[in-house]
Amino acid sequence: MEETYLLNVEGVKKKILHGGRGELPKLQDGSKFTFHFQTLKDDFERTVIDDSREAGMPMEIIVGKMFKLEIWETLLSSMRIGEVAEFWCDTIHTGMYALVSRGMRRITEGRDPLEGQKHRCGMGNMFDYHSTGYDDLDELQRTPQPLIFIMELFRVEDPSAYKRDTWAMSKEEKLAAVPVLHSEGNRLVLRREFAQAAAKYQEAVICLRNLQAKEKPWEDGWLKLESLVTPLVLNYCQCQLELGEYYEVLEHTTELLQKHNDNAKAYFKRAKAHAAVWNEREAREDFQRVAHLDPSMAAAVKKELKQLGERMRKKHVEDRKRYQGLFQSSQG
């Protein structure tokens, strides 16, 4: 294992642990690296801080889009496909690792890595958070130190060769993706592929919510985005009704109605979910609100109320029989 210094990079040492194949990848803005990594402390025990293999998924970063640790682009750019290398990086390159790791851990947990950020610059976020939410990363934040990164590079893809993750998109890319996702969701609904359609609607909502987080609530920019969010949430809820996920429908429609208490379609979908889980009083109240807010839906409401009444009567008969059977068996 011959130790070398990376050309023109101060404070970095590289050891090639396993040689790669081919030439160094040709990179452009938006290229995607896929790799596994370990982050170690430069101490006697070589304490492991993060390990993507233990997390169960390889890491992906986009050239020009890395959270705040630009040195990783430089390290990966020095590697060939299939190569395993160990990099020692001095403190000048690792000061922001705690915040970067926080973001990566959030992605692994299925959360938005930018959730809750108030500033775009890394140092702003450093001071904004009193804690990262992880004790070991809080320690790194208090005492910046050299770190060791062991990386195995699997592939490098051009921007046109992969589907961009929502968090990695620019504002313009997110706005452009929304109508495409909406259309794909509608197409899947026509094919009755409701789970796949719901995923498309949900992805579009995430794009818009990420953009909304940078706007002031209830001001023009926020309201314009909200007008795009609402029909997507309603479509998502319709898919969940079809899939029998009634409590999820109750959650999302209630959240929607807290902001828009005059949305007849949201009340209608919530009423159907209430009816499906035997919440008769809540279902009737919501159906009545629908008829009041949108008289054109009165016929649909009348039909739903009739079906609800029939289902409840049938349930009461079945319940009485069940209780009578229990009573008789206990007497016997």
mmCIF file with all atom_site columns, C-alpha atoms in Angstrom, residues 68 96 98-100 102-103 106 111-134 137-138 141-142:
data_model
loop_
_atom_site.group_PDB
_atom_site.id
_atom_site.type_symbol
_atom_site.label_atom_id
_atom_site.label_alt_id
_atom_site.label_comp_id
_atom_site.label_asym_id
_atom_site.label_entity_id
_atom_site.label_seq_id
_atom_site.pdbx_PDB_ins_code
_atom_site.Cartn_x
_atom_site.Cartn_y
_atom_site.Cartn_z
_atom_site.occupancy
_atom_site.B_iso_or_equiv
_atom_site.pdbx_formal_charge
_atom_site.auth_seq_id
_atom_site.auth_comp_id
_atom_site.auth_asym_id
_atom_site.auth_atom_id
_atom_site.pdbx_PDB_model_num
ATOM 1  C CA . LYS A 1 68  ? -20.904 21.079 2.435  1.00 0.00 ? 68  LYS A CA 1
ATOM 2  C CA . MET A 1 96  ? -18.152 20.655 8.248  1.00 0.00 ? 96  MET A CA 1
ATOM 3  C CA . ALA A 1 98  ? -20.681 16.830 11.429 1.00 0.00 ? 98  ALA A CA 1
ATOM 4  C CA . LEU A 1 99  ? -23.354 18.668 9.434  1.00 0.00 ? 99  LEU A CA 1
ATOM 5  C CA . VAL A 1 100 ? -22.710 16.585 6.319  1.00 0.00 ? 100 VAL A CA 1
ATOM 6  C CA . ARG A 1 102 ? -26.208 14.652 9.888  1.00 0.00 ? 102 ARG A CA 1
ATOM 7  C CA . GLY A 1 103 ? -27.663 15.083 6.400  1.00 0.00 ? 103 GLY A CA 1
ATOM 8  C CA . ARG A 1 106 ? -31.269 11.718 7.659  1.00 0.00 ? 106 ARG A CA 1
ATOM 9  C CA . ARG A 1 111 ? -35.954 12.072 5.966  1.00 0.00 ? 111 ARG A CA 1
ATOM 10 C CA . ASP A 1 112 ? -35.187 15.289 4.116  1.00 0.00 ? 112 ASP A CA 1
ATOM 11 C CA . PRO A 1 113 ? -31.494 16.161 4.788  1.00 0.00 ? 113 PRO A CA 1
ATOM 12 C CA . LEU A 1 114 ? -32.329 19.884 4.623  1.00 0.00 ? 114 LEU A CA 1
ATOM 13 C CA . GLU A 1 115 ? -35.260 19.627 7.030  1.00 0.00 ? 115 GLU A CA 1
ATOM 14 C CA . GLY A 1 116 ? -35.355 22.541 9.432  1.00 0.00 ? 116 GLY A CA 1
ATOM 15 C CA . GLN A 1 117 ? -32.460 24.519 7.971  1.00 0.00 ? 117 GLN A CA 1
ATOM 16 C CA . LYS A 1 118 ? -32.865 28.268 8.216  1.00 0.00 ? 118 LYS A CA 1
ATOM 17 C CA . HIS A 1 119 ? -29.716 29.288 6.338  1.00 0.00 ? 119 HIS A CA 1
ATOM 18 C CA . ARG A 1 120 ? -28.128 28.022 3.165  1.00 0.00 ? 120 ARG A CA 1
ATOM 19 C CA . CYS A 1 121 ? -24.500 28.514 4.154  1.00 0.00 ? 121 CYS A CA 1
ATOM 20 C CA . GLY A 1 122 ? -22.799 25.791 6.155  1.00 0.00 ? 122 GLY A CA 1
ATOM 21 C CA . MET A 1 123 ? -21.466 28.047 8.899  1.00 0.00 ? 123 MET A CA 1
ATOM 22 C CA . GLY A 1 124 ? -24.928 29.550 9.316  1.00 0.00 ? 124 GLY A CA 1
ATOM 23 C CA . ASN A 1 125 ? -26.293 26.090 9.966  1.00 0.00 ? 125 ASN A CA 1
ATOM 24 C CA . MET A 1 126 ? -23.440 25.312 12.333 1.00 0.00 ? 126 MET A CA 1
ATOM 25 C CA . PHE A 1 127 ? -24.454 28.201 14.580 1.00 0.00 ? 127 PHE A CA 1
ATOM 26 C CA . ASP A 1 128 ? -28.172 27.673 14.046 1.00 0.00 ? 128 ASP A CA 1
ATOM 27 C CA . TYR A 1 129 ? -28.056 24.203 15.608 1.00 0.00 ? 129 TYR A CA 1
ATOM 28 C CA . HIS A 1 130 ? -27.045 23.828 19.215 1.00 0.00 ? 130 HIS A CA 1
ATOM 29 C CA . SER A 1 131 ? -27.119 20.087 18.586 1.00 0.00 ? 131 SER A CA 1
ATOM 30 C CA . THR A 1 132 ? -27.029 17.904 15.482 1.00 0.00 ? 132 THR A CA 1
ATOM 31 C CA . GLY A 1 133 ? -29.257 15.369 17.209 1.00 0.00 ? 133 GLY A CA 1
ATOM 32 C CA . TYR A 1 134 ? -26.367 12.869 17.368 1.00 0.00 ? 134 TYR A CA 1
ATOM 33 C CA . LEU A 1 137 ? -21.435 14.447 15.758 1.00 0.00 ? 137 LEU A CA 1
ATOM 34 C CA . ASP A 1 138 ? -21.881 17.079 18.478 1.00 0.00 ? 138 ASP A CA 1
ATOM 35 C CA . GLN A 1 141 ? -18.620 19.941 16.010 1.00 0.00 ? 141 GLN A CA 1
ATOM 36 C CA . ARG A 1 142 ? -17.023 21.043 19.273 1.00 0.00 ? 142 ARG A CA 1
#
